[in-house]
Amino acid sequence: MSTSRMRPLLASALGGLLALGATGCAAENAAQAEAEAVSDEKITVYSGRSEDLVKPVLDDFQKASGITVEVRYGDTAQMAAQLQEEGDRSPADVFLAQDAGALGAVAGRGLFARLPGEVLDKVPAAYRDEGGEWVGVTGRVRTMVYDTDRVAAADLPESVFELTEPEWKGRVGIAPTNGSFQAFITAMRVEHGDQRTEEFLAGLKANDAQIREGNAPIVADVNSGKLASGLVNHYYVYELAKEEGTSVEALKAKNHFFPDKNIGSLVNVSGVGVLDKADDDPDVREFVDYLLGTQAQTYFAEDTYEYPLIDGVRTAPGLPSLSSLNAPDIDLDDLDDLATTVEMIKESGLV
Amino acid sequence: MPRPALACAALLAIGVALLPLAYLGIRAAEAGGDRIAGELITGRTGELVVRSVALAAVVTAACTVLGVAAAFLVTRTDLPARRLFGVLAALPLAVPSYVATFAWVSTVGGFEGFWAAALVLTLVSYPYVYLPVAAALVGVDPAQEEVARSLGRGPWRTTVGVTLREVRPAVAAGALLVALYVLSDFGAVSILRVEVLTRAVFTSINLGFDRTGALVLAIALVALTALVLLAEQLSRRRAARYARLGGGTPRPPTRLRLGRSRRAAVLGLAGVIGAALGVPALSLVRWFGVGVSRPGSLGELADAAGNSLQVALLGTALTMVLALPVGLLSARAPGLLSVALDRLAYLSHALPGLVIGLSLVFFGINVAYPLYQSVWLLALAYAALFLPLAVAAVGAAAAQAPPGLEEVARSLGRRRAYVLRTVTVPLAAPGIGAGAALVFLTCMKELPATLLLRPTGMDTLATGLWKHTSVAAYAAAAPYAALLVLIASVPTWWLSARTGVLTRTGG
């Protein structure tokens, strides 16, 4: 079929669909898009964080404030893609994301509003966007999970770079498609340069690094003896303990935090950004304040074992404090060059 | 004979199937030729294409062998417990590929890679071949076989030389569906880490939130689909005739005696069914047992089941309404237009649900905003995804309804619309029902597009299952998986029943 015949065909098809739409439904969506910046006691949250972890906080907020929270749960990356596709007509007021990279990607498209200073100031400068377009809600530390039966404490590496050495051949699990891993690689580039990072990735590949889809399968495989160790975030052992109905001490899988500001112990955040159109919506502001308030922060500390980011809320018992970790000083805003990282990961042959 | 109304309706349907392609075109134009060429012409893309083709070829071949053998055994031999096997052999269609894969991974140590994916995909998709072939074997006129036998051919030579030739269109149609399904499936290849195009599309989105890279790979997938369709088209013999000659009284065909191979046949079929149904069943039971993750309240589960039924029914209704004119047109007014429409309906069928989802996000935001994040747009996505399943069923059903009856009605002065309503549709109704059942159960299982397009706050069984498995809460996920498989097995059972394997005379 030639293009000249194709065009009217498509046009008539689209026209027909429009007619279908007109007779259809859900005019409320349209109304929602025109919502003005007054309190309508309702907000729409796009959550790239899983329902199991976040729902209790949102329920508590709804109860405390009387504001209805409509939540759309999904994968952080797919939700970032959806937000970019929706552009400024997005029904979303708030994006709750699993990592700084996704927030940076949406901010990069100019979709976020600048957050007020008093909101930003609740969180240390290291854990928020320099331009003020997103703010961290919880801290999450990169760590090495290891099987206590297969790795002696004395053999634990001082630096993540040691994992490319022969004694770790086939014994390290990674999740290269996972956002946390990519943020860690980006941080390595910032701290140690592209060449050293390229060597590290090539070293992992040559050392037969075991590829997994995400952090949870790595921790599960380490705990069940299928894998000796893996690079993950710190709270997955706690999730596994919860799922198995046991304590984190009883697991075979343990966290090892790299000492001395090693890049293997990068501190990243989960965070929140407000869509431009909800810039001065008081309900949205109340929600962001709630996330950075004592109650929500305590929930995250005690129930999801993440690091609270505001003053006056304690880290979960058993976890080393953020300050004692001696984590590397990386500006999360410098982690915006994800494209090059992705290119490097692709070229390394790890995905 | 010109049928403007039918043609217009068919064009509308094709418009829906082409929405994802239009979206890909627009995004590709934005990205520019250099970016596309840079992304497309790489060694990695080449590897992805080769691996995708290899996986599709292996699974299609295995499904063809398995599907034809199973269909033949239950319809044409003295296999014991024939009817039970007849139904059980179809049921794997009710198991979503991601559920089957999770089951295998948690049962067999070190289960991953190309051959693992080939195995799981074969086990869940051979019914695409089995069902149409079983129906065709029941429906074939035994007269030709009797002629062959009377000319001195033995039973096995007759089977290979005559019977299997007769059901060739059913085999080809099923094999095409399998090939396209394998190209589009994400669940198995992602869990088993097989780098094929579909997984690379998802990976691109996850890696650096890169839509353009993902969509370029999706374009490669469309090109591959076009080649598969072309190959299938070329493989059809021109002017071959498969319909019954004249009327005649339908009578049961002679059954082959399996003799000594009877035990082997039973064991083989039971083995396949055990692997396809038993492994998932076992894992589900284990999921229920281990783990203490909150098994979700009954209310949530009931809500999700209700939502699943609602969107799947709506999606099925819309898909069938759109498929009807395309199927009728290709059966009744064969010609360049109807062939083109039929092929175009397939073109986006191999696209991953994620791409269909993104394209309808684009369509919803820019063209049909009032529909955005309503169940209607989700139904539209299902229609774009599953139109070919429905078109194939309608086309086959309409082809079986003798056009002579319509001509008689027309000659008696009835109007076309009246004939369509009172003659054609009733005659084709059972086939249309089968198409609807197939679309319905496929809608129930669909995940990526559902995640992107469902109304905010709405969970279906598939998304509920996803949200629990994504945080490794298997105990909480188990009831969703079990209910999903149970509900999907109702239309599957019905589909296997209507192949005729359950009737005493037919099968």
PDB file of C-alpha atoms in Angstrom, chain A residues 1 5-6 9-10 12-18 20-22 24-27 29-30 32-33 44-46 50-53 55 70-82 84-87 89-91 99 101-103 105 109 176-179 182 211-213 216 221 226 239 241-246 338-339 342-343 345-346 351, chain B residues 11-12 14-16 18-19 22-23 27 39 44 105 109 112 186 190-191 193 195 199 202-211 215 290-294 300 318 337 340-341 344 354 358 361-374 376 380 448 450-459 466-468 470-476:
ATOM      1  CA  MET A   1       0.000   0.000   0.000  1.00  0.00           C
ATOM      2  CA  ARG A   5      -3.227   5.798   0.323  1.00  0.00           C
ATOM      3  CA  MET A   6      -2.013   5.053   3.792  1.00  0.00           C
ATOM      4  CA  LEU A   9      -6.565   5.338   6.015  1.00  0.00           C
ATOM      5  CA  LEU A  10      -4.846   6.236   9.256  1.00  0.00           C
ATOM      6  CA  SER A  12     -10.094   7.777   9.159  1.00  0.00           C
ATOM      7  CA  ALA A  13      -9.059   5.169  11.684  1.00  0.00           C
ATOM      8  CA  LEU A  14      -8.047   7.807  14.210  1.00  0.00           C
ATOM      9  CA  GLY A  15     -11.261   9.719  13.512  1.00  0.00           C
ATOM     10  CA  GLY A  16     -13.304   6.642  14.219  1.00  0.00           C
ATOM     11  CA  LEU A  17     -11.497   6.050  17.447  1.00  0.00           C
ATOM     12  CA  LEU A  18     -12.147   9.624  18.487  1.00  0.00           C
ATOM     13  CA  LEU A  20     -15.582   6.023  20.030  1.00  0.00           C
ATOM     14  CA  GLY A  21     -13.915   8.108  22.704  1.00  0.00           C
ATOM     15  CA  ALA A  22     -16.545  10.818  22.628  1.00  0.00           C
ATOM     16  CA  GLY A  24     -17.043   6.817  25.997  1.00  0.00           C
ATOM     17  CA  CYS A  25     -16.372   7.615  29.519  1.00  0.00           C
ATOM     18  CA  ALA A  26     -14.176   9.155  32.151  1.00  0.00           C
ATOM     19  CA  ALA A  27     -14.550  12.826  31.510  1.00  0.00           C
ATOM     20  CA  ASN A  29      -9.677  12.687  33.666  1.00  0.00           C
ATOM     21  CA  ALA A  30     -10.018  15.768  31.526  1.00  0.00           C
ATOM     22  CA  GLN A  32      -8.403  16.530  36.471  1.00  0.00           C
ATOM     23  CA  ALA A  33      -5.947  17.904  33.942  1.00  0.00           C
ATOM     24  CA  THR A  44      -2.231  11.518  42.377  1.00  0.00           C
ATOM     25  CA  VAL A  45       1.045   9.796  43.155  1.00  0.00           C
ATOM     26  CA  TYR A  46       3.096   7.794  40.657  1.00  0.00           C
ATOM     27  CA  SER A  50       6.628  -1.127  45.492  1.00  0.00           C
ATOM     28  CA  GLU A  51       3.199  -1.162  47.078  1.00  0.00           C
ATOM     29  CA  ASP A  52       4.275  -3.528  49.845  1.00  0.00           C
ATOM     30  CA  LEU A  53       6.795  -0.973  51.113  1.00  0.00           C
ATOM     31  CA  LYS A  55       1.316   1.688  50.980  1.00  0.00           C
ATOM     32  CA  GLU A  70      -4.618   7.994  44.247  1.00  0.00           C
ATOM     33  CA  VAL A  71      -1.583   5.815  43.670  1.00  0.00           C
ATOM     34  CA  ARG A  72      -0.254   4.231  40.549  1.00  0.00           C
ATOM     35  CA  TYR A  73       2.363   1.601  41.334  1.00  0.00           C
ATOM     36  CA  GLY A  74       4.944   0.478  38.821  1.00  0.00           C
ATOM     37  CA  ASP A  75       8.563  -0.100  38.090  1.00  0.00           C
ATOM     38  CA  THR A  76      10.629   3.090  38.609  1.00  0.00           C
ATOM     39  CA  ALA A  77      12.170   3.006  35.128  1.00  0.00           C
ATOM     40  CA  GLN A  78       8.904   2.266  33.337  1.00  0.00           C
ATOM     41  CA  MET A  79       7.195   4.971  35.335  1.00  0.00           C
ATOM     42  CA  ALA A  80       9.904   7.467  34.348  1.00  0.00           C
ATOM     43  CA  ALA A  81       9.292   6.445  30.722  1.00  0.00           C
ATOM     44  CA  GLN A  82       5.545   6.891  31.183  1.00  0.00           C
ATOM     45  CA  GLN A  84       8.265  11.400  29.881  1.00  0.00           C
ATOM     46  CA  GLU A  85       5.672  10.132  27.401  1.00  0.00           C
ATOM     47  CA  GLU A  86       2.847  11.951  29.186  1.00  0.00           C
ATOM     48  CA  GLY A  87       4.767  15.232  29.374  1.00  0.00           C
ATOM     49  CA  ARG A  89      -0.504  16.459  30.486  1.00  0.00           C
ATOM     50  CA  SER A  90       0.377  13.812  33.043  1.00  0.00           C
ATOM     51  CA  PRO A  91      -2.333  13.087  35.602  1.00  0.00           C
ATOM     52  CA  ASP A  99      16.624   6.259  42.899  1.00  0.00           C
ATOM     53  CA  GLY A 101      18.802   8.608  38.493  1.00  0.00           C
ATOM     54  CA  ALA A 102      15.111   8.271  37.587  1.00  0.00           C
ATOM     55  CA  LEU A 103      14.321  11.564  39.299  1.00  0.00           C
ATOM     56  CA  ALA A 105      15.793  11.757  34.083  1.00  0.00           C
ATOM     57  CA  ARG A 109      12.812  16.810  30.725  1.00  0.00           C
ATOM     58  CA  PRO A 176      23.555  -4.694  35.708  1.00  0.00           C
ATOM     59  CA  THR A 177      20.064  -3.686  34.542  1.00  0.00           C
ATOM     60  CA  ASN A 178      19.187  -2.469  38.010  1.00  0.00           C
ATOM     61  CA  GLY A 179      19.140   1.273  38.668  1.00  0.00           C
ATOM     62  CA  GLN A 182      24.027   1.801  37.407  1.00  0.00           C
ATOM     63  CA  ILE A 211      24.130 -11.869  36.328  1.00  0.00           C
ATOM     64  CA  ARG A 212      20.757 -11.518  38.058  1.00  0.00           C
ATOM     65  CA  GLU A 213      17.629  -9.483  37.249  1.00  0.00           C
ATOM     66  CA  ALA A 216      16.375  -9.684  45.620  1.00  0.00           C
ATOM     67  CA  ASP A 221      20.786 -17.056  45.912  1.00  0.00           C
ATOM     68  CA  LYS A 226      23.853 -20.882  45.107  1.00  0.00           C
ATOM     69  CA  GLU A 239      13.397  -8.130  53.417  1.00  0.00           C
ATOM     70  CA  ALA A 241      14.470 -12.273  56.773  1.00  0.00           C
ATOM     71  CA  LYS A 242      10.939 -10.845  56.894  1.00  0.00           C
ATOM     72  CA  GLU A 243       9.767 -13.103  54.042  1.00  0.00           C
ATOM     73  CA  GLU A 244      11.275 -16.164  55.703  1.00  0.00           C
ATOM     74  CA  GLY A 245       9.901 -15.230  59.093  1.00  0.00           C
ATOM     75  CA  THR A 246      13.295 -15.167  60.741  1.00  0.00           C
ATOM     76  CA  LEU A 338      23.467   7.735  32.992  1.00  0.00           C
ATOM     77  CA  ALA A 339      23.632   7.455  29.201  1.00  0.00           C
ATOM     78  CA  VAL A 342      24.610   2.516  30.170  1.00  0.00           C
ATOM     79  CA  GLU A 343      26.736   2.589  27.035  1.00  0.00           C
ATOM     80  CA  ILE A 345      27.697  -1.460  30.658  1.00  0.00           C
ATOM     81  CA  LYS A 346      26.367  -2.506  27.260  1.00  0.00           C
ATOM     82  CA  VAL A 351      23.938  -7.124  29.572  1.00  0.00           C
TER      83      VAL A 351
ATOM     84  CA  LEU B  11     -10.140  -0.223   8.055  1.00  0.00           C
ATOM     85  CA  LEU B  12     -11.054   1.094  11.488  1.00  0.00           C
ATOM     86  CA  ILE B  14      -6.639  -2.028  11.165  1.00  0.00           C
ATOM     87  CA  GLY B  15      -6.218   1.541  12.368  1.00  0.00           C
ATOM     88  CA  VAL B  16      -6.195   0.195  15.910  1.00  0.00           C
ATOM     89  CA  LEU B  18      -1.507   0.138  13.381  1.00  0.00           C
ATOM     90  CA  LEU B  19      -1.516   2.591  16.312  1.00  0.00           C
ATOM     91  CA  ALA B  22       2.337   4.856  13.847  1.00  0.00           C
ATOM     92  CA  TYR B  23       3.809   5.644  17.258  1.00  0.00           C
ATOM     93  CA  ARG B  27       9.357   8.408  17.536  1.00  0.00           C
ATOM     94  CA  GLU B  39      21.568   1.948  17.387  1.00  0.00           C
ATOM     95  CA  ARG B  44      24.752  -6.507  19.454  1.00  0.00           C
ATOM     96  CA  VAL B 105      13.276 -21.873  38.273  1.00  0.00           C
ATOM     97  CA  GLY B 109      18.501 -25.873  40.072  1.00  0.00           C
ATOM     98  CA  GLU B 112      18.325 -20.716  32.872  1.00  0.00           C
ATOM     99  CA  PHE B 186       8.935 -11.100  27.903  1.00  0.00           C
ATOM    100  CA  SER B 190      13.624 -12.056  31.280  1.00  0.00           C
ATOM    101  CA  ILE B 191      13.543 -14.492  34.195  1.00  0.00           C
ATOM    102  CA  ARG B 193      18.137 -14.219  31.112  1.00  0.00           C
ATOM    103  CA  GLU B 195      19.151 -11.821  25.490  1.00  0.00           C
ATOM    104  CA  ARG B 199      14.171  -8.415  26.635  1.00  0.00           C
ATOM    105  CA  PHE B 202      12.763  -3.709  28.348  1.00  0.00           C
ATOM    106  CA  THR B 203      16.419  -3.498  29.309  1.00  0.00           C
ATOM    107  CA  SER B 204      16.834  -0.293  27.305  1.00  0.00           C
ATOM    108  CA  ILE B 205      13.958   1.294  29.188  1.00  0.00           C
ATOM    109  CA  ASN B 206      15.456   0.165  32.477  1.00  0.00           C
ATOM    110  CA  LEU B 207      18.981   1.119  31.502  1.00  0.00           C
ATOM    111  CA  GLY B 208      19.066   4.852  31.702  1.00  0.00           C
ATOM    112  CA  PHE B 209      15.354   5.326  30.959  1.00  0.00           C
ATOM    113  CA  ASP B 210      16.176   5.186  27.281  1.00  0.00           C
ATOM    114  CA  ARG B 211      12.982   5.173  25.255  1.00  0.00           C
ATOM    115  CA  LEU B 215      11.849   1.775  20.305  1.00  0.00           C
ATOM    116  CA  VAL B 290       6.755 -21.323  52.637  1.00  0.00           C
ATOM    117  CA  GLY B 291       7.177 -17.693  53.434  1.00  0.00           C
ATOM    118  CA  VAL B 292       5.138 -15.646  55.813  1.00  0.00           C
ATOM    119  CA  SER B 293       4.540 -12.600  53.638  1.00  0.00           C
ATOM    120  CA  ARG B 294       1.060 -11.245  54.225  1.00  0.00           C
ATOM    121  CA  GLU B 300      -8.145  -7.383  47.692  1.00  0.00           C
ATOM    122  CA  LEU B 318     -13.831  -4.612  21.648  1.00  0.00           C
ATOM    123  CA  LEU B 337      -7.330  -5.379   0.297  1.00  0.00           C
ATOM    124  CA  ALA B 340      -3.363  -6.723   3.256  1.00  0.00           C
ATOM    125  CA  LEU B 341      -5.759  -6.094   6.142  1.00  0.00           C
ATOM    126  CA  LEU B 344      -1.499  -5.885   8.865  1.00  0.00           C
ATOM    127  CA  LEU B 354       5.488  -2.513  26.934  1.00  0.00           C
ATOM    128  CA  LEU B 358       3.743   3.227  25.569  1.00  0.00           C
ATOM    129  CA  VAL B 361      -0.006   6.268  26.449  1.00  0.00           C
ATOM    130  CA  PHE B 362       1.065   8.473  23.540  1.00  0.00           C
ATOM    131  CA  PHE B 363      -2.297   8.039  21.800  1.00  0.00           C
ATOM    132  CA  GLY B 364      -4.224   8.655  25.013  1.00  0.00           C
ATOM    133  CA  ILE B 365      -2.287  11.775  25.941  1.00  0.00           C
ATOM    134  CA  ASN B 366      -2.245  13.360  22.485  1.00  0.00           C
ATOM    135  CA  VAL B 367      -5.395  12.157  20.744  1.00  0.00           C
ATOM    136  CA  ALA B 368      -7.935  10.638  23.102  1.00  0.00           C
ATOM    137  CA  TYR B 369      -7.247  12.345  26.407  1.00  0.00           C
ATOM    138  CA  PRO B 370     -10.685  11.703  27.945  1.00  0.00           C
ATOM    139  CA  LEU B 371      -9.966   7.985  27.601  1.00  0.00           C
ATOM    140  CA  TYR B 372      -6.551   8.124  29.227  1.00  0.00           C
ATOM    141  CA  GLN B 373      -6.133   5.764  32.173  1.00  0.00           C
ATOM    142  CA  SER B 374      -9.671   4.530  31.734  1.00  0.00           C
ATOM    143  CA  TRP B 376     -11.410   1.826  27.572  1.00  0.00           C
ATOM    144  CA  LEU B 380      -8.003  -0.733  23.091  1.00  0.00           C
ATOM    145  CA  PRO B 448       3.196  -5.035  30.707  1.00  0.00           C
ATOM    146  CA  THR B 450      -1.865  -3.539  31.772  1.00  0.00           C
ATOM    147  CA  LEU B 451       0.692  -2.031  34.144  1.00  0.00           C
ATOM    148  CA  LEU B 452       1.082   1.088  32.015  1.00  0.00           C
ATOM    149  CA  LEU B 453      -2.550   1.651  31.076  1.00  0.00           C
ATOM    150  CA  ARG B 454      -4.779   0.466  33.907  1.00  0.00           C
ATOM    151  CA  PRO B 455      -6.694   3.171  35.734  1.00  0.00           C
ATOM    152  CA  THR B 456      -4.704   4.569  38.659  1.00  0.00           C
ATOM    153  CA  GLY B 457      -5.253   2.500  41.768  1.00  0.00           C
ATOM    154  CA  MET B 458      -6.704  -0.514  39.983  1.00  0.00           C
ATOM    155  CA  ASP B 459      -5.142  -3.948  40.416  1.00  0.00           C
ATOM    156  CA  TRP B 466       3.556  -8.884  39.670  1.00  0.00           C
ATOM    157  CA  LYS B 467       3.642  -6.552  42.650  1.00  0.00           C
ATOM    158  CA  HIS B 468       4.192  -9.423  45.070  1.00  0.00           C
ATOM    159  CA  SER B 470       8.719  -8.189  42.354  1.00  0.00           C
ATOM    160  CA  VAL B 471       9.491  -7.988  46.066  1.00  0.00           C
ATOM    161  CA  ALA B 472       9.896 -11.764  46.355  1.00  0.00           C
ATOM    162  CA  ALA B 473       6.748 -12.136  48.484  1.00  0.00           C
ATOM    163  CA  TYR B 474       5.825 -15.484  46.972  1.00  0.00           C
ATOM    164  CA  ALA B 475       3.348 -16.539  49.616  1.00  0.00           C
ATOM    165  CA  ALA B 476       1.337 -13.389  48.965  1.00  0.00           C
TER     166      ALA B 476
END
